[in-house]
Amino acid sequence: MMKAIMANRYEGISLTRGDSLTLVTSQDKMLDRLVESMTDRFQDTSVGVLCSTKLVSFTNWPESGDAAAGYFMFCITDFGDTELETLVDHFKPVLETSGIHVERIPDQWTVLKVLMYQEPQSLQKMSWFRVNRSHQHSCPDILALVDLVLSFPASTAECESGFNTMKQVKTDWRSNLKSDMLSDLLMVQLSSPEIREYDPIKAVMLWHQDSVRSRRSDFMDHAKRVTAVE
């Protein structure tokens, strides 16, 4: 009897068996709400900043052989202007802080499109590394915006990994760590090579040379002797 009562309750809430119609209705409501939540969550894929980032993918650029010359020039003249405006408005504070001339970006965008379509290589095989190397002097500000967009992480996995590492470093026993020390420890944890590949000699020499107090002058020789004996 006790097992039957426990089976009909979950976390203190009574569970009742409904008919098939009620079950189907509940499923439909759940799926509708799930679709609404996903639509709200990923709405930037069709509008907004995230949608405008498609500008940096050459697969979205119109091919030069798609239409007649006059119509094609008309297409590339307006191509990407709306997306560029969205990106510039969104990242304007960051760009200006970095010394980028935001007001020059629209004109440089037009120049860059003309230069890109003069390239003998197909845009589908083009890379932004090559574009930066070829047109950095003529279009520096628009290419800085492109670099910023290309730096977007594909997912938040690395950020989540960083937070997990921070929890391991800043435990209850080390809750008084200052920000600078915590940042240095996280840098060691996240950016250092594997222990099997790590060569500590440079770190040991830095520790020995930059110390405020004097170190043993023969500590390296002693370490070599110990290693030779082993």
JSON list of C-alpha atoms in Angstrom, two decimals:
[
{"chain": "A", "resi": 1, "resn": "MET", "atom": "CA", "xyz": [0.00, 0.00, 0.00]},
{"chain": "A", "resi": 2, "resn": "MET", "atom": "CA", "xyz": [2.86, 2.35, 0.87]},
{"chain": "A", "resi": 3, "resn": "LYS", "atom": "CA", "xyz": [4.55, 1.64, -2.47]},
{"chain": "A", "resi": 4, "resn": "ALA", "atom": "CA", "xyz": [1.35, 2.48, -4.34]},
{"chain": "A", "resi": 5, "resn": "ILE", "atom": "CA", "xyz": [1.04, 5.81, -2.50]},
{"chain": "A", "resi": 6, "resn": "MET", "atom": "CA", "xyz": [4.70, 6.68, -3.16]},
{"chain": "A", "resi": 7, "resn": "ALA", "atom": "CA", "xyz": [4.30, 5.77, -6.83]},
{"chain": "A", "resi": 8, "resn": "ASN", "atom": "CA", "xyz": [1.43, 8.27, -7.16]},
{"chain": "A", "resi": 9, "resn": "ARG", "atom": "CA", "xyz": [3.45, 11.17, -5.74]},
{"chain": "A", "resi": 10, "resn": "TYR", "atom": "CA", "xyz": [6.54, 12.97, -6.99]},
{"chain": "A", "resi": 11, "resn": "GLU", "atom": "CA", "xyz": [8.38, 15.48, -4.81]},
{"chain": "A", "resi": 12, "resn": "GLY", "atom": "CA", "xyz": [5.26, 16.00, -2.73]},
{"chain": "A", "resi": 13, "resn": "ILE", "atom": "CA", "xyz": [2.93, 16.48, -5.73]},
{"chain": "A", "resi": 14, "resn": "SER", "atom": "CA", "xyz": [0.10, 14.07, -6.32]},
{"chain": "A", "resi": 15, "resn": "LEU", "atom": "CA", "xyz": [0.14, 12.38, -9.70]},
{"chain": "A", "resi": 16, "resn": "THR", "atom": "CA", "xyz": [-3.15, 11.55, -11.33]},
{"chain": "A", "resi": 17, "resn": "ARG", "atom": "CA", "xyz": [-3.79, 9.43, -14.37]},
{"chain": "A", "resi": 18, "resn": "GLY", "atom": "CA", "xyz": [-5.63, 11.35, -17.08]},
{"chain": "A", "resi": 19, "resn": "ASP", "atom": "CA", "xyz": [-7.36, 10.16, -20.21]},
{"chain": "A", "resi": 20, "resn": "SER", "atom": "CA", "xyz": [-5.68, 9.97, -23.62]},
{"chain": "A", "resi": 21, "resn": "LEU", "atom": "CA", "xyz": [-7.28, 13.22, -24.82]},
{"chain": "A", "resi": 22, "resn": "THR", "atom": "CA", "xyz": [-5.84, 15.15, -21.89]},
{"chain": "A", "resi": 23, "resn": "LEU", "atom": "CA", "xyz": [-2.42, 13.63, -22.54]},
{"chain": "A", "resi": 24, "resn": "VAL", "atom": "CA", "xyz": [-2.46, 14.62, -26.21]},
{"chain": "A", "resi": 25, "resn": "THR", "atom": "CA", "xyz": [-3.60, 18.15, -25.35]},
{"chain": "A", "resi": 26, "resn": "SER", "atom": "CA", "xyz": [-0.81, 18.52, -22.81]},
{"chain": "A", "resi": 27, "resn": "GLN", "atom": "CA", "xyz": [1.75, 17.30, -25.31]},
{"chain": "A", "resi": 28, "resn": "ASP", "atom": "CA", "xyz": [0.56, 19.79, -27.90]},
{"chain": "A", "resi": 29, "resn": "LYS", "atom": "CA", "xyz": [0.81, 22.66, -25.40]},
{"chain": "A", "resi": 30, "resn": "MET", "atom": "CA", "xyz": [4.29, 21.58, -24.37]},
{"chain": "A", "resi": 31, "resn": "LEU", "atom": "CA", "xyz": [5.49, 21.38, -27.97]},
{"chain": "A", "resi": 32, "resn": "ASP", "atom": "CA", "xyz": [3.95, 24.77, -28.82]},
{"chain": "A", "resi": 33, "resn": "ARG", "atom": "CA", "xyz": [5.70, 26.41, -25.88]},
{"chain": "A", "resi": 34, "resn": "LEU", "atom": "CA", "xyz": [8.96, 24.68, -26.78]},
{"chain": "A", "resi": 35, "resn": "VAL", "atom": "CA", "xyz": [8.75, 26.01, -30.34]},
{"chain": "A", "resi": 36, "resn": "GLU", "atom": "CA", "xyz": [7.97, 29.52, -29.07]},
{"chain": "A", "resi": 37, "resn": "SER", "atom": "CA", "xyz": [10.94, 29.43, -26.70]},
{"chain": "A", "resi": 38, "resn": "MET", "atom": "CA", "xyz": [13.32, 28.24, -29.41]},
{"chain": "A", "resi": 39, "resn": "THR", "atom": "CA", "xyz": [12.03, 30.88, -31.83]},
{"chain": "A", "resi": 40, "resn": "ASP", "atom": "CA", "xyz": [12.63, 33.62, -29.26]},
{"chain": "A", "resi": 41, "resn": "ARG", "atom": "CA", "xyz": [16.03, 32.19, -28.41]},
{"chain": "A", "resi": 42, "resn": "PHE", "atom": "CA", "xyz": [17.27, 31.97, -31.99]},
{"chain": "A", "resi": 43, "resn": "GLN", "atom": "CA", "xyz": [15.45, 34.91, -33.55]},
{"chain": "A", "resi": 44, "resn": "ASP", "atom": "CA", "xyz": [18.78, 36.59, -34.34]},
{"chain": "A", "resi": 45, "resn": "THR", "atom": "CA", "xyz": [19.41, 33.96, -37.01]},
{"chain": "A", "resi": 46, "resn": "SER", "atom": "CA", "xyz": [16.86, 35.70, -39.24]},
{"chain": "A", "resi": 47, "resn": "VAL", "atom": "CA", "xyz": [17.18, 39.32, -38.04]},
{"chain": "A", "resi": 48, "resn": "GLY", "atom": "CA", "xyz": [19.60, 41.36, -35.99]},
{"chain": "A", "resi": 49, "resn": "VAL", "atom": "CA", "xyz": [23.33, 41.18, -35.34]},
{"chain": "A", "resi": 50, "resn": "LEU", "atom": "CA", "xyz": [23.71, 37.42, -35.64]},
{"chain": "A", "resi": 51, "resn": "CYS", "atom": "CA", "xyz": [21.99, 37.41, -39.02]},
{"chain": "A", "resi": 52, "resn": "SER", "atom": "CA", "xyz": [24.20, 40.28, -40.20]},
{"chain": "A", "resi": 53, "resn": "THR", "atom": "CA", "xyz": [27.36, 38.29, -39.50]},
{"chain": "A", "resi": 54, "resn": "LYS", "atom": "CA", "xyz": [26.65, 36.27, -42.66]},
{"chain": "A", "resi": 55, "resn": "LEU", "atom": "CA", "xyz": [28.36, 39.18, -44.39]},
{"chain": "A", "resi": 56, "resn": "VAL", "atom": "CA", "xyz": [31.78, 37.68, -43.62]},
{"chain": "A", "resi": 57, "resn": "SER", "atom": "CA", "xyz": [30.98, 34.38, -45.31]},
{"chain": "A", "resi": 58, "resn": "PHE", "atom": "CA", "xyz": [31.95, 34.44, -48.98]},
{"chain": "A", "resi": 59, "resn": "THR", "atom": "CA", "xyz": [29.36, 31.75, -49.68]},
{"chain": "A", "resi": 60, "resn": "ASN", "atom": "CA", "xyz": [26.70, 34.44, -49.19]},
{"chain": "A", "resi": 61, "resn": "TRP", "atom": "CA", "xyz": [28.27, 36.84, -51.68]},
{"chain": "A", "resi": 62, "resn": "PRO", "atom": "CA", "xyz": [26.72, 36.95, -55.18]},
{"chain": "A", "resi": 63, "resn": "GLU", "atom": "CA", "xyz": [28.76, 35.25, -57.85]},
{"chain": "A", "resi": 64, "resn": "SER", "atom": "CA", "xyz": [30.00, 37.46, -60.68]},
{"chain": "A", "resi": 65, "resn": "GLY", "atom": "CA", "xyz": [28.65, 35.11, -63.37]},
{"chain": "A", "resi": 66, "resn": "ASP", "atom": "CA", "xyz": [25.10, 35.05, -62.06]},
{"chain": "A", "resi": 67, "resn": "ALA", "atom": "CA", "xyz": [23.74, 37.92, -64.14]},
{"chain": "A", "resi": 68, "resn": "ALA", "atom": "CA", "xyz": [24.52, 40.50, -66.80]},
{"chain": "A", "resi": 69, "resn": "ALA", "atom": "CA", "xyz": [27.29, 42.97, -66.10]},
{"chain": "A", "resi": 70, "resn": "GLY", "atom": "CA", "xyz": [25.04, 46.01, -65.56]},
{"chain": "A", "resi": 71, "resn": "TYR", "atom": "CA", "xyz": [22.61, 44.21, -63.25]},
{"chain": "A", "resi": 72, "resn": "PHE", "atom": "CA", "xyz": [25.44, 42.55, -61.41]},
{"chain": "A", "resi": 73, "resn": "MET", "atom": "CA", "xyz": [27.14, 45.88, -60.66]},
{"chain": "A", "resi": 74, "resn": "PHE", "atom": "CA", "xyz": [23.81, 47.14, -59.35]},
{"chain": "A", "resi": 75, "resn": "CYS", "atom": "CA", "xyz": [23.56, 44.09, -57.08]},
{"chain": "A", "resi": 76, "resn": "ILE", "atom": "CA", "xyz": [27.01, 44.39, -55.54]},
{"chain": "A", "resi": 77, "resn": "THR", "atom": "CA", "xyz": [26.58, 48.15, -55.05]},
{"chain": "A", "resi": 78, "resn": "ASP", "atom": "CA", "xyz": [23.82, 47.52, -52.49]},
{"chain": "A", "resi": 79, "resn": "PHE", "atom": "CA", "xyz": [25.00, 44.12, -51.31]},
{"chain": "A", "resi": 80, "resn": "GLY", "atom": "CA", "xyz": [25.56, 43.93, -47.56]},
{"chain": "A", "resi": 81, "resn": "ASP", "atom": "CA", "xyz": [24.82, 47.59, -46.82]},
{"chain": "A", "resi": 82, "resn": "THR", "atom": "CA", "xyz": [21.97, 46.82, -44.43]},
{"chain": "A", "resi": 83, "resn": "GLU", "atom": "CA", "xyz": [23.95, 44.14, -42.59]},
{"chain": "A", "resi": 84, "resn": "LEU", "atom": "CA", "xyz": [26.99, 46.41, -42.41]},
{"chain": "A", "resi": 85, "resn": "GLU", "atom": "CA", "xyz": [24.94, 49.20, -40.88]},
{"chain": "A", "resi": 86, "resn": "THR", "atom": "CA", "xyz": [23.60, 46.81, -38.23]},
{"chain": "A", "resi": 87, "resn": "LEU", "atom": "CA", "xyz": [27.10, 45.61, -37.31]},
{"chain": "A", "resi": 88, "resn": "VAL", "atom": "CA", "xyz": [28.56, 49.11, -37.20]},
{"chain": "A", "resi": 89, "resn": "ASP", "atom": "CA", "xyz": [25.76, 50.41, -34.97]},
{"chain": "A", "resi": 90, "resn": "HIS", "atom": "CA", "xyz": [26.14, 47.46, -32.61]},
{"chain": "A", "resi": 91, "resn": "PHE", "atom": "CA", "xyz": [29.94, 47.49, -32.32]},
{"chain": "A", "resi": 92, "resn": "LYS", "atom": "CA", "xyz": [30.51, 51.23, -32.66]},
{"chain": "A", "resi": 93, "resn": "PRO", "atom": "CA", "xyz": [31.68, 51.77, -29.03]},
{"chain": "A", "resi": 94, "resn": "VAL", "atom": "CA", "xyz": [34.17, 48.88, -29.27]},
{"chain": "A", "resi": 95, "resn": "LEU", "atom": "CA", "xyz": [35.47, 50.02, -32.64]},
{"chain": "A", "resi": 96, "resn": "GLU", "atom": "CA", "xyz": [35.92, 53.63, -31.57]},
{"chain": "A", "resi": 97, "resn": "THR", "atom": "CA", "xyz": [37.72, 52.55, -28.40]},
{"chain": "A", "resi": 98, "resn": "SER", "atom": "CA", "xyz": [40.14, 50.58, -30.56]},
{"chain": "A", "resi": 99, "resn": "GLY", "atom": "CA", "xyz": [40.90, 53.63, -32.71]},
{"chain": "A", "resi": 100, "resn": "ILE", "atom": "CA", "xyz": [38.85, 52.53, -35.72]},
{"chain": "A", "resi": 101, "resn": "HIS", "atom": "CA", "xyz": [37.40, 55.31, -37.91]},
{"chain": "A", "resi": 102, "resn": "VAL", "atom": "CA", "xyz": [33.78, 54.17, -37.99]},
{"chain": "A", "resi": 103, "resn": "GLU", "atom": "CA", "xyz": [32.71, 56.88, -40.43]},
{"chain": "A", "resi": 104, "resn": "ARG", "atom": "CA", "xyz": [35.07, 55.48, -43.08]},
{"chain": "A", "resi": 105, "resn": "ILE", "atom": "CA", "xyz": [33.70, 51.94, -42.98]},
{"chain": "A", "resi": 106, "resn": "PRO", "atom": "CA", "xyz": [30.81, 52.38, -45.50]},
{"chain": "A", "resi": 107, "resn": "ASP", "atom": "CA", "xyz": [33.10, 53.85, -48.17]},
{"chain": "A", "resi": 108, "resn": "GLN", "atom": "CA", "xyz": [35.76, 51.22, -47.53]},
{"chain": "A", "resi": 109, "resn": "TRP", "atom": "CA", "xyz": [33.11, 48.53, -47.81]},
{"chain": "A", "resi": 110, "resn": "THR", "atom": "CA", "xyz": [32.24, 49.74, -51.31]},
{"chain": "A", "resi": 111, "resn": "VAL", "atom": "CA", "xyz": [35.91, 49.83, -52.28]},
{"chain": "A", "resi": 112, "resn": "LEU", "atom": "CA", "xyz": [36.50, 46.36, -50.83]},
{"chain": "A", "resi": 113, "resn": "LYS", "atom": "CA", "xyz": [33.63, 44.85, -52.84]},
{"chain": "A", "resi": 114, "resn": "VAL", "atom": "CA", "xyz": [35.04, 46.27, -56.06]},
{"chain": "A", "resi": 115, "resn": "LEU", "atom": "CA", "xyz": [38.52, 44.96, -55.24]},
{"chain": "A", "resi": 116, "resn": "MET", "atom": "CA", "xyz": [37.19, 41.55, -54.30]},
{"chain": "A", "resi": 117, "resn": "TYR", "atom": "CA", "xyz": [35.34, 41.07, -57.58]},
{"chain": "A", "resi": 118, "resn": "GLN", "atom": "CA", "xyz": [38.48, 42.03, -59.47]},
{"chain": "A", "resi": 119, "resn": "GLU", "atom": "CA", "xyz": [40.29, 39.07, -57.95]},
{"chain": "A", "resi": 120, "resn": "PRO", "atom": "CA", "xyz": [41.03, 36.29, -60.46]},
{"chain": "A", "resi": 121, "resn": "GLN", "atom": "CA", "xyz": [40.28, 33.65, -57.83]},
{"chain": "A", "resi": 122, "resn": "SER", "atom": "CA", "xyz": [36.69, 32.60, -57.10]},
{"chain": "A", "resi": 123, "resn": "LEU", "atom": "CA", "xyz": [35.20, 34.08, -53.96]},
{"chain": "A", "resi": 124, "resn": "GLN", "atom": "CA", "xyz": [34.26, 30.60, -52.80]},
{"chain": "A", "resi": 125, "resn": "LYS", "atom": "CA", "xyz": [37.97, 29.81, -52.49]},
{"chain": "A", "resi": 126, "resn": "MET", "atom": "CA", "xyz": [38.93, 33.16, -50.97]},
{"chain": "A", "resi": 127, "resn": "SER", "atom": "CA", "xyz": [40.00, 33.59, -47.33]},
{"chain": "A", "resi": 128, "resn": "TRP", "atom": "CA", "xyz": [39.98, 36.67, -45.12]},
{"chain": "A", "resi": 129, "resn": "PHE", "atom": "CA", "xyz": [43.61, 36.05, -44.27]},
{"chain": "A", "resi": 130, "resn": "ARG", "atom": "CA", "xyz": [44.51, 36.66, -47.89]},
{"chain": "A", "resi": 131, "resn": "VAL", "atom": "CA", "xyz": [42.15, 39.65, -48.10]},
{"chain": "A", "resi": 132, "resn": "ASN", "atom": "CA", "xyz": [43.80, 41.24, -45.05]},
{"chain": "A", "resi": 133, "resn": "ARG", "atom": "CA", "xyz": [47.23, 40.70, -46.51]},
{"chain": "A", "resi": 134, "resn": "SER", "atom": "CA", "xyz": [46.26, 42.22, -49.89]},
{"chain": "A", "resi": 135, "resn": "HIS", "atom": "CA", "xyz": [43.97, 45.12, -48.90]},
{"chain": "A", "resi": 136, "resn": "GLN", "atom": "CA", "xyz": [44.93, 46.06, -45.35]},
{"chain": "A", "resi": 137, "resn": "HIS", "atom": "CA", "xyz": [46.32, 49.44, -46.43]},
{"chain": "A", "resi": 138, "resn": "SER", "atom": "CA", "xyz": [43.34, 50.47, -48.55]},
{"chain": "A", "resi": 139, "resn": "CYS", "atom": "CA", "xyz": [40.51, 49.16, -46.31]},
{"chain": "A", "resi": 140, "resn": "PRO", "atom": "CA", "xyz": [41.85, 48.97, -42.74]},
{"chain": "A", "resi": 141, "resn": "ASP", "atom": "CA", "xyz": [38.68, 49.97, -40.88]},
{"chain": "A", "resi": 142, "resn": "ILE", "atom": "CA", "xyz": [36.24, 47.60, -42.58]},
{"chain": "A", "resi": 143, "resn": "LEU", "atom": "CA", "xyz": [38.74, 44.74, -42.22]},
{"chain": "A", "resi": 144, "resn": "ALA", "atom": "CA", "xyz": [39.00, 45.51, -38.50]},
{"chain": "A", "resi": 145, "resn": "LEU", "atom": "CA", "xyz": [35.23, 45.06, -38.26]},
{"chain": "A", "resi": 146, "resn": "VAL", "atom": "CA", "xyz": [35.50, 41.77, -40.16]},
{"chain": "A", "resi": 147, "resn": "ASP", "atom": "CA", "xyz": [38.21, 40.57, -37.76]},
{"chain": "A", "resi": 148, "resn": "LEU", "atom": "CA", "xyz": [35.94, 41.42, -34.85]},
{"chain": "A", "resi": 149, "resn": "VAL", "atom": "CA", "xyz": [33.06, 39.41, -36.31]},
{"chain": "A", "resi": 150, "resn": "LEU", "atom": "CA", "xyz": [35.33, 36.47, -37.11]},
{"chain": "A", "resi": 151, "resn": "SER", "atom": "CA", "xyz": [36.46, 36.38, -33.47]},
{"chain": "A", "resi": 152, "resn": "PHE", "atom": "CA", "xyz": [32.98, 35.36, -32.30]},
{"chain": "A", "resi": 153, "resn": "PRO", "atom": "CA", "xyz": [33.11, 31.96, -30.58]},
{"chain": "A", "resi": 154, "resn": "ALA", "atom": "CA", "xyz": [31.10, 29.25, -32.27]},
{"chain": "A", "resi": 155, "resn": "SER", "atom": "CA", "xyz": [29.71, 28.13, -28.92]},
{"chain": "A", "resi": 156, "resn": "THR", "atom": "CA", "xyz": [29.89, 28.88, -25.20]},
{"chain": "A", "resi": 157, "resn": "ALA", "atom": "CA", "xyz": [31.67, 25.61, -24.43]},
{"chain": "A", "resi": 158, "resn": "GLU", "atom": "CA", "xyz": [35.01, 27.32, -23.83]},
{"chain": "A", "resi": 159, "resn": "CYS", "atom": "CA", "xyz": [33.39, 29.89, -21.53]},
{"chain": "A", "resi": 160, "resn": "GLU", "atom": "CA", "xyz": [31.69, 27.15, -19.54]},
{"chain": "A", "resi": 161, "resn": "SER", "atom": "CA", "xyz": [35.00, 25.32, -19.28]},
{"chain": "A", "resi": 162, "resn": "GLY", "atom": "CA", "xyz": [36.56, 28.52, -17.91]},
{"chain": "A", "resi": 163, "resn": "PHE", "atom": "CA", "xyz": [33.89, 28.84, -15.23]},
{"chain": "A", "resi": 164, "resn": "ASN", "atom": "CA", "xyz": [34.39, 25.21, -14.21]},
{"chain": "A", "resi": 165, "resn": "THR", "atom": "CA", "xyz": [38.13, 25.82, -13.92]},
{"chain": "A", "resi": 166, "resn": "MET", "atom": "CA", "xyz": [37.50, 28.92, -11.83]},
{"chain": "A", "resi": 167, "resn": "LYS", "atom": "CA", "xyz": [35.42, 26.85, -9.40]},
{"chain": "A", "resi": 168, "resn": "GLN", "atom": "CA", "xyz": [38.32, 24.42, -9.08]},
{"chain": "A", "resi": 169, "resn": "VAL", "atom": "CA", "xyz": [40.84, 27.22, -8.47]},
{"chain": "A", "resi": 170, "resn": "LYS", "atom": "CA", "xyz": [38.78, 29.46, -6.20]},
{"chain": "A", "resi": 171, "resn": "THR", "atom": "CA", "xyz": [37.52, 26.97, -3.66]},
{"chain": "A", "resi": 172, "resn": "ASP", "atom": "CA", "xyz": [36.07, 27.71, -0.21]},
{"chain": "A", "resi": 173, "resn": "TRP", "atom": "CA", "xyz": [39.59, 27.49, 1.19]},
{"chain": "A", "resi": 174, "resn": "ARG", "atom": "CA", "xyz": [40.85, 30.09, -1.30]},
{"chain": "A", "resi": 175, "resn": "SER", "atom": "CA", "xyz": [37.87, 32.45, -1.38]},
{"chain": "A", "resi": 176, "resn": "ASN", "atom": "CA", "xyz": [40.06, 35.48, -0.58]},
{"chain": "A", "resi": 177, "resn": "LEU", "atom": "CA", "xyz": [42.02, 35.30, -3.84]},
{"chain": "A", "resi": 178, "resn": "LYS", "atom": "CA", "xyz": [42.36, 38.72, -5.43]},
{"chain": "A", "resi": 179, "resn": "SER", "atom": "CA", "xyz": [41.33, 39.29, -9.03]},
{"chain": "A", "resi": 180, "resn": "ASP", "atom": "CA", "xyz": [44.89, 39.60, -10.36]},
{"chain": "A", "resi": 181, "resn": "MET", "atom": "CA", "xyz": [46.03, 36.38, -8.71]},
{"chain": "A", "resi": 182, "resn": "LEU", "atom": "CA", "xyz": [42.89, 34.54, -9.81]},
{"chain": "A", "resi": 183, "resn": "SER", "atom": "CA", "xyz": [43.40, 35.75, -13.39]},
{"chain": "A", "resi": 184, "resn": "ASP", "atom": "CA", "xyz": [47.01, 34.54, -13.38]},
{"chain": "A", "resi": 185, "resn": "LEU", "atom": "CA", "xyz": [46.06, 31.12, -11.99]},
{"chain": "A", "resi": 186, "resn": "LEU", "atom": "CA", "xyz": [43.30, 30.73, -14.57]},
{"chain": "A", "resi": 187, "resn": "MET", "atom": "CA", "xyz": [45.73, 31.69, -17.33]},
{"chain": "A", "resi": 188, "resn": "VAL", "atom": "CA", "xyz": [48.08, 28.95, -16.13]},
{"chain": "A", "resi": 189, "resn": "GLN", "atom": "CA", "xyz": [45.29, 26.40, -15.98]},
{"chain": "A", "resi": 190, "resn": "LEU", "atom": "CA", "xyz": [43.67, 27.23, -19.31]},
{"chain": "A", "resi": 191, "resn": "SER", "atom": "CA", "xyz": [46.65, 28.16, -21.49]},
{"chain": "A", "resi": 192, "resn": "SER", "atom": "CA", "xyz": [49.50, 26.00, -20.24]},
{"chain": "A", "resi": 193, "resn": "PRO", "atom": "CA", "xyz": [50.59, 22.90, -22.15]},
{"chain": "A", "resi": 194, "resn": "GLU", "atom": "CA", "xyz": [50.10, 19.39, -20.84]},
{"chain": "A", "resi": 195, "resn": "ILE", "atom": "CA", "xyz": [52.32, 18.43, -17.93]},
{"chain": "A", "resi": 196, "resn": "ARG", "atom": "CA", "xyz": [54.11, 15.86, -20.08]},
{"chain": "A", "resi": 197, "resn": "GLU", "atom": "CA", "xyz": [55.01, 18.52, -22.64]},
{"chain": "A", "resi": 198, "resn": "TYR", "atom": "CA", "xyz": [55.88, 21.30, -20.19]},
{"chain": "A", "resi": 199, "resn": "ASP", "atom": "CA", "xyz": [59.52, 22.37, -19.82]},
{"chain": "A", "resi": 200, "resn": "PRO", "atom": "CA", "xyz": [59.91, 24.11, -16.43]},
{"chain": "A", "resi": 201, "resn": "ILE", "atom": "CA", "xyz": [63.47, 25.41, -16.98]},
{"chain": "A", "resi": 202, "resn": "LYS", "atom": "CA", "xyz": [62.39, 28.87, -18.20]},
{"chain": "A", "resi": 203, "resn": "ALA", "atom": "CA", "xyz": [59.95, 29.29, -15.32]},
{"chain": "A", "resi": 204, "resn": "VAL", "atom": "CA", "xyz": [62.56, 28.19, -12.78]},
{"chain": "A", "resi": 205, "resn": "MET", "atom": "CA", "xyz": [65.14, 30.60, -14.19]},
{"chain": "A", "resi": 206, "resn": "LEU", "atom": "CA", "xyz": [62.60, 33.45, -14.12]},
{"chain": "A", "resi": 207, "resn": "TRP", "atom": "CA", "xyz": [61.73, 32.60, -10.52]},
{"chain": "A", "resi": 208, "resn": "HIS", "atom": "CA", "xyz": [65.42, 32.53, -9.60]},
{"chain": "A", "resi": 209, "resn": "GLN", "atom": "CA", "xyz": [66.42, 35.76, -11.36]},
{"chain": "A", "resi": 210, "resn": "ASP", "atom": "CA", "xyz": [63.44, 37.96, -10.43]},
{"chain": "A", "resi": 211, "resn": "SER", "atom": "CA", "xyz": [63.24, 37.02, -6.78]},
{"chain": "A", "resi": 212, "resn": "VAL", "atom": "CA", "xyz": [63.41, 39.81, -4.20]},
{"chain": "A", "resi": 213, "resn": "ARG", "atom": "CA", "xyz": [65.30, 37.57, -1.82]},
{"chain": "A", "resi": 214, "resn": "SER", "atom": "CA", "xyz": [68.52, 35.84, -2.78]},
{"chain": "A", "resi": 215, "resn": "ARG", "atom": "CA", "xyz": [68.33, 32.27, -4.01]},
{"chain": "A", "resi": 216, "resn": "ARG", "atom": "CA", "xyz": [70.90, 29.54, -3.77]},
{"chain": "A", "resi": 217, "resn": "SER", "atom": "CA", "xyz": [73.38, 30.27, -6.55]},
{"chain": "A", "resi": 218, "resn": "ASP", "atom": "CA", "xyz": [74.11, 26.59, -7.12]},
{"chain": "A", "resi": 219, "resn": "PHE", "atom": "CA", "xyz": [70.55, 25.28, -7.17]},
{"chain": "A", "resi": 220, "resn": "MET", "atom": "CA", "xyz": [70.70, 24.47, -10.90]},
{"chain": "A", "resi": 221, "resn": "ASP", "atom": "CA", "xyz": [74.00, 22.65, -10.51]},
{"chain": "A", "resi": 222, "resn": "HIS", "atom": "CA", "xyz": [72.59, 20.71, -7.58]},
{"chain": "A", "resi": 223, "resn": "ALA", "atom": "CA", "xyz": [69.55, 19.76, -9.66]},
{"chain": "A", "resi": 224, "resn": "LYS", "atom": "CA", "xyz": [71.80, 18.51, -12.45]},
{"chain": "A", "resi": 225, "resn": "ARG", "atom": "CA", "xyz": [73.82, 16.40, -10.00]},
{"chain": "A", "resi": 226, "resn": "VAL", "atom": "CA", "xyz": [70.67, 14.85, -8.57]},
{"chain": "A", "resi": 227, "resn": "THR", "atom": "CA", "xyz": [69.41, 14.07, -12.05]},
{"chain": "A", "resi": 228, "resn": "ALA", "atom": "CA", "xyz": [72.74, 12.51, -13.01]},
{"chain": "A", "resi": 229, "resn": "VAL", "atom": "CA", "xyz": [72.73, 10.29, -9.92]},
{"chain": "A", "resi": 230, "resn": "GLU", "atom": "CA", "xyz": [69.21, 9.10, -10.65]}
]
